[in-house]
Coordinates of C-alpha atoms and ligand atoms in Angstrom, one line a residue:
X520 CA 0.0 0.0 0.0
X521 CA 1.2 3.5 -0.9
X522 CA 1.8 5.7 2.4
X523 CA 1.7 9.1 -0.1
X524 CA -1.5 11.1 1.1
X525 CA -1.3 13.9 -2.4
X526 CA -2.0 12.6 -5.5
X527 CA -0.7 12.7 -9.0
X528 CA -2.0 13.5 -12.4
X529 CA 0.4 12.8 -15.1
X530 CA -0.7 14.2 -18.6
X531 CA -0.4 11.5 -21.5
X532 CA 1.4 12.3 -24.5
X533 CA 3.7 10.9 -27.2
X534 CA 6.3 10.5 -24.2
X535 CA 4.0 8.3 -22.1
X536 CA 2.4 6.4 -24.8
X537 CA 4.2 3.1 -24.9
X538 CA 3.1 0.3 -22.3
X539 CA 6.3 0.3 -21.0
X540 CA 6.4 3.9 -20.3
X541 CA 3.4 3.8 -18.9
X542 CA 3.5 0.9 -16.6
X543 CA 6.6 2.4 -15.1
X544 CA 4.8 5.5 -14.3
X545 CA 1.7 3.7 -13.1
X546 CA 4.2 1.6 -10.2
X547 CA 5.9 5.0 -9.7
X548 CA 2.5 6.2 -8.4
X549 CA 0.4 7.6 -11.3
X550 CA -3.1 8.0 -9.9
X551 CA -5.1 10.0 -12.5
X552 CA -3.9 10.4 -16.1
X553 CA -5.2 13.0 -18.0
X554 CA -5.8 12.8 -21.7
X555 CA -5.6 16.9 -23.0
X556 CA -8.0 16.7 -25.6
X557 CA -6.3 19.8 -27.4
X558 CA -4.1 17.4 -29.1
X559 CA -4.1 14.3 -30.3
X560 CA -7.0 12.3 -32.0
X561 CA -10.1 10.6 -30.4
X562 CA -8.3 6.9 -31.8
X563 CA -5.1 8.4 -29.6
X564 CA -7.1 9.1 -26.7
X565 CA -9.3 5.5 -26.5
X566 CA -5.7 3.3 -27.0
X567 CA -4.0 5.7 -24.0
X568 CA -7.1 5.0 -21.9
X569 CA -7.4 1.3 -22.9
X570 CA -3.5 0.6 -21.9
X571 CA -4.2 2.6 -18.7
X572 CA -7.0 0.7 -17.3
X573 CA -5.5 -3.0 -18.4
X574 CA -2.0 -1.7 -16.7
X575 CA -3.5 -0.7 -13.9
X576 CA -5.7 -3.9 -13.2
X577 CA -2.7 -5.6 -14.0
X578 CA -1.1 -4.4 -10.9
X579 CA -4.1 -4.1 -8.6
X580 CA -4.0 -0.1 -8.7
X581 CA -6.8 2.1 -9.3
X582 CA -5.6 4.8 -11.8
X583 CA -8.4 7.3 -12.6
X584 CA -9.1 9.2 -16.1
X585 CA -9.7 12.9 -16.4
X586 CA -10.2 14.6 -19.8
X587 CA -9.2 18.1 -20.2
X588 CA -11.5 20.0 -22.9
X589 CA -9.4 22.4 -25.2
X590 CA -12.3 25.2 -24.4
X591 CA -12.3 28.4 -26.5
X592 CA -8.4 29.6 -26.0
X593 CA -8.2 32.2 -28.6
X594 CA -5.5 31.5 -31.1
X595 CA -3.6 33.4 -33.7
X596 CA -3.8 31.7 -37.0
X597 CA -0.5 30.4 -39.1
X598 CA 2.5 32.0 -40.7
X599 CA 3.6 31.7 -44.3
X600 CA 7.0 30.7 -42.8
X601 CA 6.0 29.1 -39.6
X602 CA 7.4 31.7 -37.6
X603 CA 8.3 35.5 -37.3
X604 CA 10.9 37.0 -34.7
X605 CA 9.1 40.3 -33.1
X606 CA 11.7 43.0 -31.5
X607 CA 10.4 45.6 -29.1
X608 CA 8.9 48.1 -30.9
X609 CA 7.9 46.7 -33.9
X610 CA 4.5 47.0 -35.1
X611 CA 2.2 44.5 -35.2
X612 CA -1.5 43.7 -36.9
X613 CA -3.7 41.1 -35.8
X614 CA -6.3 40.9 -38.8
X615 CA -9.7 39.2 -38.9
X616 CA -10.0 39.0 -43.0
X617 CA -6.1 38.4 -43.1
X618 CA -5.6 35.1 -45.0
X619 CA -5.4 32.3 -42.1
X620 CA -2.2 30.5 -43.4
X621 CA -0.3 33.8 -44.8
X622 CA 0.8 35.3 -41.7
X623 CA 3.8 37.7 -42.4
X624 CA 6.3 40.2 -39.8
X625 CA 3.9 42.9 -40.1
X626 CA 0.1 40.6 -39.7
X627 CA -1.1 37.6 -38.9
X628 CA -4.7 36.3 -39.2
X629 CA -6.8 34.8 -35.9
X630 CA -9.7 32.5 -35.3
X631 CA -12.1 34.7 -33.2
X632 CA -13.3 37.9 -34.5
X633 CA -14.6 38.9 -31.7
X634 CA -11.0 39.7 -30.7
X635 CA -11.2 43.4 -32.5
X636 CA -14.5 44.3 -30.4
X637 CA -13.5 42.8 -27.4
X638 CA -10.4 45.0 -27.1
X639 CA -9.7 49.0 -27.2
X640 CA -6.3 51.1 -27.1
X641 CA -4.2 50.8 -24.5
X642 CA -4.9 46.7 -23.6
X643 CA -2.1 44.5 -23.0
X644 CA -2.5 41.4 -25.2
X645 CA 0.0 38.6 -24.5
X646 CA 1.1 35.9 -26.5
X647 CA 2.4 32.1 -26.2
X648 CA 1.7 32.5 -22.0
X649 CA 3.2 36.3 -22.1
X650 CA 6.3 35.4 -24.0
X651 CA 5.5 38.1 -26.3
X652 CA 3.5 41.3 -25.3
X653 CA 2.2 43.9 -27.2
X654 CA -0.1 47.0 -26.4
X655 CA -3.1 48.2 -28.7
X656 CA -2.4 51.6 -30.1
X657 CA -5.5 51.7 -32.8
X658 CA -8.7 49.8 -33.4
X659 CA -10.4 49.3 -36.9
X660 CA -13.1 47.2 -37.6
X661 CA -11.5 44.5 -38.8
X662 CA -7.7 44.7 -37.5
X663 CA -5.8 45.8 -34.1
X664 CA -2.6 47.5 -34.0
X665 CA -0.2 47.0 -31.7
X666 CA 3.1 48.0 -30.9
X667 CA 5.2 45.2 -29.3
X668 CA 6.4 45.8 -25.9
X669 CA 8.4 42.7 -24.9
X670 CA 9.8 40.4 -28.3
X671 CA 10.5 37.1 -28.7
X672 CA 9.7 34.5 -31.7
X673 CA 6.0 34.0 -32.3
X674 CA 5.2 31.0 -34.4
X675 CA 1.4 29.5 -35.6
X676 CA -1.5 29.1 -33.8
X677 CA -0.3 30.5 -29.9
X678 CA -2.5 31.1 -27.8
X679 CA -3.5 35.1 -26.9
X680 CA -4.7 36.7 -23.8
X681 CA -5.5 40.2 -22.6
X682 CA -3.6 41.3 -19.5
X683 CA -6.6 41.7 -16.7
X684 CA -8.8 38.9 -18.7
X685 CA -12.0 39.8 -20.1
X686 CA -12.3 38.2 -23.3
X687 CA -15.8 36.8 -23.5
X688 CA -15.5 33.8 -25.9
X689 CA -18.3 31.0 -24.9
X690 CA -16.4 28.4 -22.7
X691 CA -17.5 25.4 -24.6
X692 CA -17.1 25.0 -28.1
X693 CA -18.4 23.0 -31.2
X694 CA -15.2 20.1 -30.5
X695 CA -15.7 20.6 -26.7
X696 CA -19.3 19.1 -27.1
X697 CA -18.1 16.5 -29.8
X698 CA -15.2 15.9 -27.0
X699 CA -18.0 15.8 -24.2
X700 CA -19.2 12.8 -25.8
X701 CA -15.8 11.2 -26.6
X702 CA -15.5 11.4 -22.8
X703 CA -18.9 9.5 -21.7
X704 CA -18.4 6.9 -24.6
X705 CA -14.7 6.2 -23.1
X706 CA -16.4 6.3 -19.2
X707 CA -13.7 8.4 -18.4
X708 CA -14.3 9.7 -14.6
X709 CA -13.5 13.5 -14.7
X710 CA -14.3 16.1 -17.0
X711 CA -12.3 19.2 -16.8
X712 CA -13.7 22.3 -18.5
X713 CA -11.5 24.9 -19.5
X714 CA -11.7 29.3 -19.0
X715 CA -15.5 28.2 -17.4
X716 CA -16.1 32.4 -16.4
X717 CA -19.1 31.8 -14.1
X718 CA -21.4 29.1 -12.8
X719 CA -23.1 28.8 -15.9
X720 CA -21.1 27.9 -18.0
X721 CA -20.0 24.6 -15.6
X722 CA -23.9 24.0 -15.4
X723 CA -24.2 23.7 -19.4
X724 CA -21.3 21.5 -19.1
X725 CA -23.2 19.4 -17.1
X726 CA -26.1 19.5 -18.5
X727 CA -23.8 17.9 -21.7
X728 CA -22.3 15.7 -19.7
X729 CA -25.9 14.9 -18.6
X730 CA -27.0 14.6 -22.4
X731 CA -23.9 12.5 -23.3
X732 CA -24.6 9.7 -20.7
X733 CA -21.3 10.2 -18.5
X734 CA -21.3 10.7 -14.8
X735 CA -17.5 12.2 -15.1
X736 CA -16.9 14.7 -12.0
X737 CA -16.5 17.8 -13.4
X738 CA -13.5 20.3 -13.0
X739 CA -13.6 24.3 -13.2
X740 CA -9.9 24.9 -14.9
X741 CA -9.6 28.6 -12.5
X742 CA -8.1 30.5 -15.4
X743 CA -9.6 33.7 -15.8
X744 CA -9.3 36.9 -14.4
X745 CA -12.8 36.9 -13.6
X746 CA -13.0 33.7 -11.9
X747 CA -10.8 35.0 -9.1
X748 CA -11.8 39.0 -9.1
X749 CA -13.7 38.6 -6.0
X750 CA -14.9 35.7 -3.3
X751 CA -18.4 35.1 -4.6
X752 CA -17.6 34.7 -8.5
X753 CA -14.8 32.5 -6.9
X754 CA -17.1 30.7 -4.8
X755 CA -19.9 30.3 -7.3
X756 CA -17.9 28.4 -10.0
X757 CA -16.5 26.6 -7.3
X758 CA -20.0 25.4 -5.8
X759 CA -21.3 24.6 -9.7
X760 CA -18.0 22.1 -9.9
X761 CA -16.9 18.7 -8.5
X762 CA -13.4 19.6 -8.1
X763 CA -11.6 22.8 -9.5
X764 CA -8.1 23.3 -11.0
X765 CA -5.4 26.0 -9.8
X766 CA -4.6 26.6 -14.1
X767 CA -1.6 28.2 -13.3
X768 CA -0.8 28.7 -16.9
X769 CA -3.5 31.0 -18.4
X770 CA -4.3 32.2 -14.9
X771 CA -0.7 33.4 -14.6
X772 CA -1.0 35.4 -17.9
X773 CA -4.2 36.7 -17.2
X774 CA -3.4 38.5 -13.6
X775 CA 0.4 38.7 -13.7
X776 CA 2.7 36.0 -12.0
X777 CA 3.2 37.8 -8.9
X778 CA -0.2 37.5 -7.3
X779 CA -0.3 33.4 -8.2
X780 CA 1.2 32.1 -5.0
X781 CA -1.8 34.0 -2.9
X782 CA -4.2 33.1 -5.6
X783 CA -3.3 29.3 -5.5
X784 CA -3.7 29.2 -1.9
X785 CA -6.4 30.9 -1.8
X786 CA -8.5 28.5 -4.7
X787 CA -7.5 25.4 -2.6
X788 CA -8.8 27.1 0.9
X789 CA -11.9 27.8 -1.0
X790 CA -12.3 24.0 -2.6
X791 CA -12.0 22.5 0.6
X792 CA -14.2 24.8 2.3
X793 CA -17.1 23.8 -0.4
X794 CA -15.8 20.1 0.3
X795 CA -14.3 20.0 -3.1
X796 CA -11.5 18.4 -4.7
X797 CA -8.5 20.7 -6.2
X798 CA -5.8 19.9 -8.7
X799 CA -2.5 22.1 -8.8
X800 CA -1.4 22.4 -12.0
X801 CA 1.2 23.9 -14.4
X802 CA 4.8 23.9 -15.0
X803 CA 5.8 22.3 -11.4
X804 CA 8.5 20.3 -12.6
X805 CA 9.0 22.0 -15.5
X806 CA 13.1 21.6 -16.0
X807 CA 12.2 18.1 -16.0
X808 CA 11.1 18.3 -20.0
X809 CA 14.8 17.8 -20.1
X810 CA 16.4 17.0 -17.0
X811 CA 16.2 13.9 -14.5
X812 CA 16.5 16.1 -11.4
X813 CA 14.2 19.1 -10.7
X814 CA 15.2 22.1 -9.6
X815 CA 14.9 23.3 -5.6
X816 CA 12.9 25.7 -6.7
X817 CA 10.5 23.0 -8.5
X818 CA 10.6 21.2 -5.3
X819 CA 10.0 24.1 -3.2
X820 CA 6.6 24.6 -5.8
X821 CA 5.2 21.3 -5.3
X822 CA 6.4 20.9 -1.4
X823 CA 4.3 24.2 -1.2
X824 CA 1.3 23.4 -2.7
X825 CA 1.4 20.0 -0.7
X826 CA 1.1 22.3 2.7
X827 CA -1.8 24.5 1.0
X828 CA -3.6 20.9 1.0
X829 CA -4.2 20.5 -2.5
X830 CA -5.6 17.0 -3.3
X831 CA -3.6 16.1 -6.1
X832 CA -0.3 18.3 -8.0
X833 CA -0.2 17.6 -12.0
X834 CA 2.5 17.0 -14.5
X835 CA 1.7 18.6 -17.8
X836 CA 5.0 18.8 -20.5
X837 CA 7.1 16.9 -18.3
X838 CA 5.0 13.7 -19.0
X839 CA 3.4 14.0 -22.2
X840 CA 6.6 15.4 -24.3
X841 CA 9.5 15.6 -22.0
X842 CA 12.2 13.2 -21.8
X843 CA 12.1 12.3 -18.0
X844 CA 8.4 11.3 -17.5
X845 CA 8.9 8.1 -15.1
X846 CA 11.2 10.1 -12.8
X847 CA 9.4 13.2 -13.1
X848 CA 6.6 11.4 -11.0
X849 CA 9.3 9.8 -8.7
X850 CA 10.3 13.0 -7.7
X851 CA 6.9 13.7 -7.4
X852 CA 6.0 11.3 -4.9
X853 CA 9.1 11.8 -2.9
X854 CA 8.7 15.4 -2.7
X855 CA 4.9 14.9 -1.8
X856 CA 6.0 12.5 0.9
X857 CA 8.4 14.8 2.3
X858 CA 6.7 18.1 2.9
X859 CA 3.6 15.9 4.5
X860 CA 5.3 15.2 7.2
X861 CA 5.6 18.7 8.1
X862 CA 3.0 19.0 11.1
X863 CA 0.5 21.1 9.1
X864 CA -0.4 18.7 6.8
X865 CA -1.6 16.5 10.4
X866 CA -3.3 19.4 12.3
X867 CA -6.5 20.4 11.0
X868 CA -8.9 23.6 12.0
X869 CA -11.5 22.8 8.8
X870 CA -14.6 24.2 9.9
X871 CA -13.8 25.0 13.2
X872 CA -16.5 27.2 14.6
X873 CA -18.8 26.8 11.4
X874 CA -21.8 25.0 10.9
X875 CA -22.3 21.6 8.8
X876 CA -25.4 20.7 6.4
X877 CA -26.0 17.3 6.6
X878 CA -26.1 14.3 8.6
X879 CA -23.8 12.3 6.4
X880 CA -21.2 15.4 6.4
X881 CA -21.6 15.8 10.2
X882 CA -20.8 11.8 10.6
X883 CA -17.9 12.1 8.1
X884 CA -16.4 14.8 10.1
X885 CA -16.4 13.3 13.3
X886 CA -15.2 10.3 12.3
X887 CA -11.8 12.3 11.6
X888 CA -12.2 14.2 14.5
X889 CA -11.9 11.0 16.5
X890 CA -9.1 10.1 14.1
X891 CA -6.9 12.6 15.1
X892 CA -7.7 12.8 18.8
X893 CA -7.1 9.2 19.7
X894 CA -3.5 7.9 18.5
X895 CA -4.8 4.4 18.8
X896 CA -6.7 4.8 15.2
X897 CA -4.8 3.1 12.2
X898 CA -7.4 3.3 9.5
X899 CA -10.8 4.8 8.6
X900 CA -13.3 2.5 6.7
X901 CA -15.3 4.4 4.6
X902 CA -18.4 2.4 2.9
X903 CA -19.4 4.5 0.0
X904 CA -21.8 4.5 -3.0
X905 CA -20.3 7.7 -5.2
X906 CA -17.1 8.4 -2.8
X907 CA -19.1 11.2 -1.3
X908 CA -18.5 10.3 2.6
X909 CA -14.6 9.7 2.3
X910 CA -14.6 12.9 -0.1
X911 CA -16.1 15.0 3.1
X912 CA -13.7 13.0 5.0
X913 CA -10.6 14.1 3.4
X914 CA -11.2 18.0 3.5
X915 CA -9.9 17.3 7.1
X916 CA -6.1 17.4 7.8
X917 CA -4.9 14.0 9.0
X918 CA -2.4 11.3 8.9
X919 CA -4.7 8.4 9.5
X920 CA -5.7 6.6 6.0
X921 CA -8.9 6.6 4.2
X922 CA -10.3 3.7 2.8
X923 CA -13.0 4.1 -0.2
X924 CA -14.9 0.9 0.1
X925 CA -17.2 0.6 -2.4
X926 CA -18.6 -2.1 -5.1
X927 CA -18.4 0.2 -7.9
X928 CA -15.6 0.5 -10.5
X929 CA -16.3 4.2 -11.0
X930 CA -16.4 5.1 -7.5
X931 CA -12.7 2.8 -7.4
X932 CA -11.3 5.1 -9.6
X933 CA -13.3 8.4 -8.4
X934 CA -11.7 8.4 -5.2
X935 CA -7.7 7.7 -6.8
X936 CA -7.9 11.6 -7.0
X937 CA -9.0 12.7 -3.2
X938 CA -5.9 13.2 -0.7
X939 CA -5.3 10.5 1.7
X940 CA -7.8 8.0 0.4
X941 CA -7.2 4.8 -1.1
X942 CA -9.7 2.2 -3.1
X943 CA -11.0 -1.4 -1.4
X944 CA -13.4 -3.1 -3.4
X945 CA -15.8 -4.4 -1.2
X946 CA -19.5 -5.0 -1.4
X947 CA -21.6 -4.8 1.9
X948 CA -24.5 -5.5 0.1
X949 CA -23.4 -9.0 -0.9
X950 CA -23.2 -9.8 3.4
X951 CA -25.0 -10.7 5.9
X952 CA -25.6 -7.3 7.7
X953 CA -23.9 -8.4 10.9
X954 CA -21.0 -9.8 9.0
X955 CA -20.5 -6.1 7.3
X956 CA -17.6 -4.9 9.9
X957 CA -15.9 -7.8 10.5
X958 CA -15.4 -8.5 6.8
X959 CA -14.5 -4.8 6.3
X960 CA -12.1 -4.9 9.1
X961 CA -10.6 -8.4 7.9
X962 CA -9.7 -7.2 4.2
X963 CA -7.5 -4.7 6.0
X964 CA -6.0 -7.1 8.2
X965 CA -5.5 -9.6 5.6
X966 CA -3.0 -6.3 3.4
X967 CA -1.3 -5.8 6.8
X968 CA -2.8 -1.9 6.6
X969 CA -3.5 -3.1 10.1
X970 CA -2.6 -5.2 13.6
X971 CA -4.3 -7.0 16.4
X972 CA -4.6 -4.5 18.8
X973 CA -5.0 -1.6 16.6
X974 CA -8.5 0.8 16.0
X975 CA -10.4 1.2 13.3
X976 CA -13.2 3.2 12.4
X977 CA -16.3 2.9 9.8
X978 CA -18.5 4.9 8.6
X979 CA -21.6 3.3 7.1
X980 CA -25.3 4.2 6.9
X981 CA -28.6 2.0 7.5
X982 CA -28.5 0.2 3.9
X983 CA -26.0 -0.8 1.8
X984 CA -27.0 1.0 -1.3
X985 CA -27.9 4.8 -2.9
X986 CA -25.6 7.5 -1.8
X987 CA -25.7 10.4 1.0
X988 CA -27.3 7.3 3.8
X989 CA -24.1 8.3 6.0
X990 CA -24.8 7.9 9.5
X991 CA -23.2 5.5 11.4
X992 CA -19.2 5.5 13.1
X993 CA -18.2 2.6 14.4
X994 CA -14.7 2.7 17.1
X995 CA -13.8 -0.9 16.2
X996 CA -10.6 -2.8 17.9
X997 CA -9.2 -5.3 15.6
X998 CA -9.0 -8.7 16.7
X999 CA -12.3 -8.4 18.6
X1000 CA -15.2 -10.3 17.5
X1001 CA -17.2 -7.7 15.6
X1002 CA -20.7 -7.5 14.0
Ligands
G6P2051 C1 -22.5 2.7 1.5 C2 -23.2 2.4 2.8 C3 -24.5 3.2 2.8 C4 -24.2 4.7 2.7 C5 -23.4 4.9 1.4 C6 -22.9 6.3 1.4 O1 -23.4 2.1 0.5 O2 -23.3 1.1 3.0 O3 -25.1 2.9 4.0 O4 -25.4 5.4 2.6 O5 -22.3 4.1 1.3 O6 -22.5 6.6 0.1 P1 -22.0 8.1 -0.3 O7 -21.9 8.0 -1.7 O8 -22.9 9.1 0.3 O9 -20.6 8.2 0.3
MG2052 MG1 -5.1 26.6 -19.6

């Protein structure tokens, strides 16, 4: 069993393709691959998904899948040479009737008209993540012109954004809703929707989602400058989501570098509070595209956002192009393991003061409370239908293990992404009620999770099917005869 409490998501790519790439990251402690549906082909995506799911039967793990819609990032079109070279103060056209493949050093074409309206003099536009910048000295109907502030190559179709956010494209598009149902028809168990701007947008996804037949959790990529510009816009996507990501990448651009670190801790507070999952994401082991070691300052980032208590910290280059993918999640995990020993990833003031909703929520929570209060507890048994009770479970600071146990193969997976809790298969439903505990305790005896002698506790409800029954916690001593 794996003693690492923060999990990692790995994104697939030509890099991590091969069986045998991918079975070495799946020992090394892969626990959700993502499939980034901005590149690649649906045929790509089904035989990445295939191998991951055999590989990770193969060795009793529960890897889950998350696929990562391309949403409506506005891109310039294509040069006639690939690639221009902009100095600072140059002048610069971005054109909407410019011919899309005949971009030149003085215009290029892009894909979303809405660009010229969207944007008057004196905007900030940055390109390729802020590589290049350039300010808008004049507007015409059909073309902006710019003058460029910072230079730097810019090649086809980069990505733009405007300094402070604000560009309104609709976040799903025409191949996100043809991707929507790529993602049900694969099962795949999260759905993670990119620049959502408000709540509802996330509820359209869902109502897709809905549409399309898949129960995929669904993630609000934090991205935008409006997502963050105050605690309620903030909180409302967050409440409309399963599970948000900390988009470092686009969010970055959007409201300047400097204010991330506050931001990022501020997004996973905020997930938790809502009970919540949260993903960290973007360029934390970046060096790794081409180096075996990180940098400190790479294990400093992910160290760090272990202590913020995200659930799960994500590889994006570094697996799916870069040459190091395997030990990119070693250092990972060892890096994850490290900083949670630090005692604030054991104490926990969730909620302190505040009051809870439901029964099943209230149950959850003292069943942790207990956890951490008396050393004697080894393990938390967590029967669950959708992996709601051990999600509540793990917003709590702790050292003591969650186990999921559940009959379901998507709650299995489901849960691969929440901190601290780890997949049983087990079905109460198929025991003689008074048999329930004692079988539960016996499957982790029988993995030496736990001793004679030792405590456990379980949560269960009154019957042993449809989720949110939660309201049972058993103190259980192992070795005693239970029922
Ligand atoms: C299991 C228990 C039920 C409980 C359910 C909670 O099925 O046996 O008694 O109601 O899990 O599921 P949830 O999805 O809310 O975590
Ligand atoms: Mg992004």
């Amino acid at each position: 069993m794996i003693s690492r409490r923060t999990k990692i998501v790995a994104t697939l790519g030509p890099a991590s393709s091969s069986p045998e790439v991918l079975e070495k990251m799946i020992v090394a402690g892969l626990d959700v691959a993502r499939l980034n549906f901005s590149h690649g082909t649906p045929d790509e995506h089904r035989a990445r998904a295939q191998l991951v799911r055999d590989i990770a039967a193969k060795h009793g793990r529960f890897v889950a899948l998350l696929g990562d819609l391309q949403g409506p990032k506005i891109r310039i079109a294509k040069f006639a040479n690939k690639r221009i070279e902009l100095a600072e103060g140059d002048s610069f056209r971005f054109s909407v009737t410019h011919p899309r493949d005949a971009g030149t050093q003085e215009v290029v074409g892009i894909d979303y008209p809405d660009l010229v309206k969207d944007c008057s003099v004196g905007d900030e536009l940055l390109l390729d993540d802020g590589r290049v910048v350039m300010r808008v000295d004049a507007t015409t109907a059909d073309e902006l012109h710019c003058t460029v502030l910072i230079g730097g190559p810019l090649s086809d179709n980069k990505g733009i954004n405007r300094r402070g956010g604000g560009l309104t494209a609709p976040a799903l598009t025409a191949k996100d809703k043809a991707d929507i149902k790529l993602a049900a028809d694969m099962n795949l168990d999260y759905l993670a929707v990119s620049f959502p701007r408000d709540a509802a947008d996330m509820e359209l996804a869902r109502r897709l989602r809905d549409e399309a037949g898949s129960s995929a959790w669904l993630i609000a990529k934090i991205e935008r400058a409006e997502a963050v510009a105050d605690d309620e816009a903030l909180d409302g996507l967050i409440r409309a989501s399963d599970g948000v990501m900390v988009a470092r990448g686009d969010l970055g651009v959007e409201i300047g570098d400097a204010e991330l670190v506050g931001i990022q801790k501020k997004i996973i507070l905020h997930a938790r509070r809502n009970n919540k999952v949260v993903i960290t994401a973007t360029q934390m082991m970046e060096s790794m595209i081409q180096n075996p070691m990180p940098t400190r300052a790479e294990v400093s980032d992910v160290a760090n956002a272990v202590l913020d208590y995200t659930d799960a910290v994500m590889l994006s280059a570094e697996s799916a192009a870069g040459e190091y993918p395997v030990e990119a999640i070693k250092a990972m995990a060892r890096v994850c393991v490290g900083a949670e020993k630090h005692p604030t990833s054991i104490k926990s003031g969730h909620r302190l003061g505040q009051r809870f909703e439901r029964s099943d929520e209230s149950t959850a929570l003292a069943a942790m409370y207990t956890a951490n209060h008396f050393p004697g507890v080894k393990a938390i048994i967590s029967l669950t239908e959708s992996g709601y009770t051990p999600l509540i479970m793990s917003r709590i600071r702790s050292s003591v293990p969650i186990f999921a146990f559940s009959p379901h193969r998507d709650t299995q997976a489901r849960v691969a992404m929440f901190r601290g809790v780890q997949t049983i298969p087990f079905d109460p439903a198929a025991l003689p009620a008074d048999k329930v505990s004692q079988s539960a305790v016996d499957e982790l005896l029988k993995r030496n999770i736990v001793n004679v002698g030792d405590w456990v506790i379980l949560t269960k409800g009154d019957t042993y099917h449809g989720t949110g029954g939660t309201n049972t916690m058993k103190i259980l001593r192992v070795g005693d005869s239970l029922t």
